[in-house]
XYZ file of C-alpha atoms in Angstrom:
137
model
C -8.225 -13.125 2.507
C -5.531 -12.296 -0.037
C -5.745 -9.961 -3.028
C -2.983 -9.869 -5.634
C -2.512 -7.647 -8.668
C 0.209 -7.147 -11.238
C -0.002 -3.537 -12.390
C 1.909 -2.231 -15.390
C 0.075 1.025 -15.999
C -1.223 3.778 -13.735
C -4.722 3.319 -15.199
C -4.875 -0.242 -13.834
C -4.741 1.084 -10.277
C -8.456 1.870 -10.286
C -9.420 -1.782 -10.806
C -7.066 -2.921 -8.032
C -8.301 -0.175 -5.691
C -11.962 -1.056 -6.321
C -11.319 -4.730 -5.617
C -9.491 -3.883 -2.394
C -12.314 -1.544 -1.309
C -14.897 -4.306 -1.881
C -12.774 -6.756 0.142
C -12.652 -4.270 3.021
C -16.424 -3.837 2.823
C -16.958 -7.631 2.890
C -14.909 -7.754 6.087
C -16.861 -4.762 7.479
C -13.641 -2.936 8.234
C -13.957 0.519 9.786
C -14.067 3.368 7.275
C -10.853 4.924 8.612
C -8.926 1.646 8.263
C -10.236 1.199 4.724
C -9.312 4.777 3.804
C -5.805 4.464 5.252
C -5.213 1.173 3.472
C -6.531 2.327 0.081
C -4.580 5.575 0.259
C -1.279 3.957 1.212
C -1.442 1.023 -1.206
C -2.302 3.413 -4.023
C 0.571 5.745 -3.074
C 3.057 2.861 -2.914
C 1.920 1.573 -6.314
C 1.987 5.034 -7.902
C 5.486 5.689 -6.564
C 6.731 2.351 -7.879
C 5.199 2.899 -11.314
C 6.449 6.462 -11.500
C 9.972 6.067 -10.184
C 11.034 2.434 -10.661
C 11.124 2.630 -14.430
C 10.926 -1.113 -14.892
C 8.910 -2.747 -17.681
C 7.631 -5.423 -15.279
C 5.501 -2.907 -13.396
C 4.398 -3.558 -9.840
C 3.274 -6.620 -7.928
C 0.870 -5.738 -5.106
C -0.480 -8.138 -2.501
C -2.815 -7.342 0.371
C -3.471 -9.943 3.054
C -6.357 -9.168 5.399
C -5.790 -11.300 8.461
C -7.639 -11.696 11.713
C -5.764 -8.941 13.567
C -3.648 -7.190 10.937
C -3.579 -6.174 7.295
C -0.266 -6.496 5.471
C 0.163 -4.942 2.041
C 3.282 -5.529 -0.021
C 4.194 -3.527 -3.123
C 7.208 -4.690 -5.087
C 8.908 -3.329 -8.177
C 11.990 -4.371 -10.129
C 13.416 -0.936 -10.823
C 16.592 0.791 -9.736
C 15.549 0.839 -6.092
C 14.954 3.607 -3.629
C 18.028 5.371 -2.257
C 18.918 3.930 1.176
C 17.695 6.199 3.934
C 15.664 8.312 1.517
C 12.433 6.557 2.368
C 12.299 8.044 5.844
C 9.352 10.336 5.496
C 9.821 13.954 6.390
C 6.955 16.418 6.336
C 6.438 17.491 2.729
C 6.552 21.030 1.486
C 2.948 22.203 1.924
C 3.148 24.057 -1.400
C 4.501 21.145 -3.414
C 2.205 19.330 -5.824
C 3.829 15.967 -5.011
C 6.104 14.312 -2.470
C 3.525 13.278 0.127
C 3.369 9.516 -0.537
C 5.984 8.196 1.878
C 4.974 10.720 4.514
C 1.343 9.564 4.280
C 2.328 5.905 4.502
C 4.338 6.467 7.674
C 1.586 8.602 9.214
C -1.369 6.346 8.340
C 0.098 2.853 8.772
C 1.163 1.208 12.020
C 4.470 0.111 10.503
C 6.208 0.683 7.169
C 9.156 -1.399 6.015
C 11.214 -0.623 2.931
C 13.808 -3.017 1.552
C 15.911 -2.511 -1.561
C 16.904 -5.770 -3.236
C 16.667 -5.973 -7.050
C 14.005 -3.276 -6.843
C 12.060 -1.879 -3.932
C 9.805 -3.804 -1.559
C 7.403 -1.738 0.537
C 5.497 -3.544 3.272
C 2.661 -1.724 5.014
C 1.156 -2.982 8.284
C -2.199 -1.870 9.668
C -3.489 -3.361 12.910
C -7.212 -3.997 13.127
C -9.003 -2.471 16.104
C -9.885 -5.203 18.647
C -13.607 -4.764 18.014
C -13.088 -5.572 14.313
C -10.504 -8.304 14.595
C -12.186 -11.528 13.584
C -11.349 -15.094 12.770
C -10.094 -15.842 9.260
C -12.870 -16.690 6.824
C -12.454 -19.199 4.064
C -12.224 -17.475 0.700
């Protein structure tokens, strides 16, 4: 199952998030997996919209496979500073700055590549009890 959205405005995130939540429910994914996925995809999209500064917005794709979920968020902005994406614990008193930290903590693997913008790829393994064969869309 694949879900794709082009998002140009922060207000469009709600529609994309709701569609992703419904897809997780259709697959009967565990609540903690769904929460982690929704939180991290939203954070990646918000960061890209906030910091990339590109008029093209963000392209987000989530592929729910039989054993793993892979979400990709891509922007066409200036790109994240190399090495800066390594998440360090945020200042507990800061009102922002938790996005990358959350992604690293909640996902099984986070990849960041800078190439004509920033590509963030989030990997979440499905628990063996919930891994299932691919269903036709």
